[in-house]
Coordinates of C-alpha atoms in Angstrom, one line a residue:
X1 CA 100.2 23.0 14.8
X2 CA 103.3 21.3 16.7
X3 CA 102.9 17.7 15.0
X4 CA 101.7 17.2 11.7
X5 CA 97.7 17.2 9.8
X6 CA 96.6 13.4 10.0
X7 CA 95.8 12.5 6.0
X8 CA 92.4 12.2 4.8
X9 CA 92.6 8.3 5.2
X10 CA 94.1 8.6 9.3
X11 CA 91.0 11.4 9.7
X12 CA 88.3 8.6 8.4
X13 CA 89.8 5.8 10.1
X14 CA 89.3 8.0 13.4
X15 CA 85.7 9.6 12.8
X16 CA 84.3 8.4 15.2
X17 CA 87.1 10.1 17.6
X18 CA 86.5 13.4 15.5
X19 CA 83.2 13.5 15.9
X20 CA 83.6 13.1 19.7
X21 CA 86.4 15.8 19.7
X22 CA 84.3 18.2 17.6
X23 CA 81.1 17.1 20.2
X24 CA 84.0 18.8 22.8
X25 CA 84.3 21.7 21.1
X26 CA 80.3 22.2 21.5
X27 CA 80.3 22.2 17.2
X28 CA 77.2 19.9 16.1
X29 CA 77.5 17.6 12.7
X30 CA 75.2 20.8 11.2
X31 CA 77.8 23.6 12.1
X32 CA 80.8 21.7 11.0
X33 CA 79.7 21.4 7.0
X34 CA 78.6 25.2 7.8
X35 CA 82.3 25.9 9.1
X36 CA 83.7 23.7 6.3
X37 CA 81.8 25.8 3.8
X38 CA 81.4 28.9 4.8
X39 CA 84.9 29.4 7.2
X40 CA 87.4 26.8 5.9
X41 CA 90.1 28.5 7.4
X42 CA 88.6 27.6 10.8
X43 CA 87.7 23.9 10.3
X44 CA 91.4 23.5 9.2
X45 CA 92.2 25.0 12.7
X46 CA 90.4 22.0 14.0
X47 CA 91.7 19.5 12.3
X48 CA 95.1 20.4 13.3
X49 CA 93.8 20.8 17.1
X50 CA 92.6 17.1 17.0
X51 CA 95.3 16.0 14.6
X52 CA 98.1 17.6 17.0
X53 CA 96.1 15.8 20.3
X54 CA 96.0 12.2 18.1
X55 CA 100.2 12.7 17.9
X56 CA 100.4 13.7 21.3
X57 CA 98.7 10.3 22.5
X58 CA 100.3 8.1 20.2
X59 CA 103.6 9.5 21.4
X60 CA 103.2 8.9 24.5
X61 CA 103.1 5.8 24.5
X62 CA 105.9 5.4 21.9
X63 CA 108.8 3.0 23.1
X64 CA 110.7 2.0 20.4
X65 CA 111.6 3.0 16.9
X66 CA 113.7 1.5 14.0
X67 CA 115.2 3.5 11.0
X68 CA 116.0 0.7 8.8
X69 CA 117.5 1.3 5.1
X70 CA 120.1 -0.6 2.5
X71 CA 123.5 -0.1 5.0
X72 CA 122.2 0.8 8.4
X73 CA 119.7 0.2 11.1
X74 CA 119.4 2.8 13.6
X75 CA 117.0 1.0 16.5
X76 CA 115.9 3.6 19.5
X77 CA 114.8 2.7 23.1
X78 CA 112.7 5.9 24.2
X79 CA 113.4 5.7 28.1
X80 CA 112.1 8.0 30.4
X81 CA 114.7 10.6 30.6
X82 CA 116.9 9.7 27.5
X83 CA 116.9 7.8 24.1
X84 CA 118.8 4.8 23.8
X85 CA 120.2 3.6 20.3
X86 CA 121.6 0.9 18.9
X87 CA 123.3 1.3 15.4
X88 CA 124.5 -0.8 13.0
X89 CA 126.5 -0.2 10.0
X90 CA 127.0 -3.3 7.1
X91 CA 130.0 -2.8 5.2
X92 CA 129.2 -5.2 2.4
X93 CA 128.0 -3.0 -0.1
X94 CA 126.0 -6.1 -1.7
X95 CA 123.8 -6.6 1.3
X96 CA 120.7 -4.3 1.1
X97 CA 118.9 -4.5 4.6
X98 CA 115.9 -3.8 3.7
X99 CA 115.6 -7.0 1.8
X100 CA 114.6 -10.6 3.4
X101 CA 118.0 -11.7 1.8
X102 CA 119.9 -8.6 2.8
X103 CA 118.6 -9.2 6.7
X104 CA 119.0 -12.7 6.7
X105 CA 122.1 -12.4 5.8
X106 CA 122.5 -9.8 8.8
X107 CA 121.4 -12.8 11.1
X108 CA 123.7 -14.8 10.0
X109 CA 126.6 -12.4 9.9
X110 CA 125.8 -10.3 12.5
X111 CA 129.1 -10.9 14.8
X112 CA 131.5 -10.7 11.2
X113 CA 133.8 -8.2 10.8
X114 CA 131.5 -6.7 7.7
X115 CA 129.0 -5.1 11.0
X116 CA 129.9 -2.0 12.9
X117 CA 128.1 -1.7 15.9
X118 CA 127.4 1.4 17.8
X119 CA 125.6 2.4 21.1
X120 CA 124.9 6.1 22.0
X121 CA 122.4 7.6 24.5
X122 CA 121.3 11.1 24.7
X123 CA 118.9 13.4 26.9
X124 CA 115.2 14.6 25.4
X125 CA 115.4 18.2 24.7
X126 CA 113.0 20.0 27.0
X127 CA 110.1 18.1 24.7
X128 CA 110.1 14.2 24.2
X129 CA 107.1 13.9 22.4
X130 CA 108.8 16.3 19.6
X131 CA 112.1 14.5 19.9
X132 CA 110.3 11.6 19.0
X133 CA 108.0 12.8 16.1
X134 CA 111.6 14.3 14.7
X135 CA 112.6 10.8 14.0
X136 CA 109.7 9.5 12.9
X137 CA 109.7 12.5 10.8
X138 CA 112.9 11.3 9.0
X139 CA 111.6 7.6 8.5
X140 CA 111.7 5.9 11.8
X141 CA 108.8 3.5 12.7
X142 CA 107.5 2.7 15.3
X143 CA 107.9 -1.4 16.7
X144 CA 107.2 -3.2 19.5
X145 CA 111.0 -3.3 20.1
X146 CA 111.9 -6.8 19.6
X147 CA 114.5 -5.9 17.8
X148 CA 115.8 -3.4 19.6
X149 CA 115.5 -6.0 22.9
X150 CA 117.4 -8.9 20.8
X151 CA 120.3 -6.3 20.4
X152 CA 120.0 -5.6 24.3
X153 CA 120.5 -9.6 24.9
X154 CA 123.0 -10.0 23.0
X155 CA 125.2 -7.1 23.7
X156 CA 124.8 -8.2 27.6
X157 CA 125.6 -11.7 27.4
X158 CA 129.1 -12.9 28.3

């Protein structure tokens, strides 16, 4: 498996895809309880085939990411050939980012001399979609990138 086994709740939300998949794999509804009962070890297999082919999609399409905890943000633009990031550092040790005070008062301190700011970009090893699952992996989300894009304007303008 390159990716990771969906849970039990990610596999019922996408039954219907499952049962398409396993329709693919010419395996009826009868021989999968049979293979479930009988060759476990097998239906596992499968799961992980159509778990790893649900990753790969949703990774393809993945754009933006944000790591956010108490001190840092770490915001990533997944371009075609490289990642993009954004990072920011608080130096107050009382302001917890994760919190709607702690981020509000990131909006309104953003430009103080209590935020670091760095921007770094760096080339996809020879497999994006397993860059990308890496951070996710270590707690990044995935966003729509507004975030991201607000940083992007700002950092632009004169």
């Amino acid at each position: 498996m390159k990716y990771a086994r969906l849970t039990k709740e990610q596999l019922e939300e996408l039954h219907e895809e499952f049962i398409t998949f396993l329709a693919t794999q010419s395996i009826t509804g009868e021989e999968w309880k049979t293979l479930k009962n009988e060759k476990p070890k097998v239906a596992e297999d499968e799961i992980d085939v159509f778990s790893d082919l649900i990753w790969e999609g949703v990774l393809n399409k993945v754009q933006y990411l944000e790591n956010i905890s108490a001190q840092h943000m770490h915001l990533f633009y997944c371009a075609e050939k490289e990642m993009k990031l954004f990072s920011v550092k608080v130096m107050n040790p009382d302001i917890d980012l994760t919190t709607e005070i702690g981020f509000n008062w990131f909006k309104k301190n953003w430009q103080s001399d209590f935020v670091e700011y760095l921007t770094a970009a760096k080339a996809y090893t020879e497999d994006k979609n397993l860059d990308i699952f890496m951070l996710i992996q270590q707690g990044a989300v995935i966003t729509r990138g507004s975030l991201y894009q607000w940083f992007e304007s700002m950092m632009d303008a004169p």
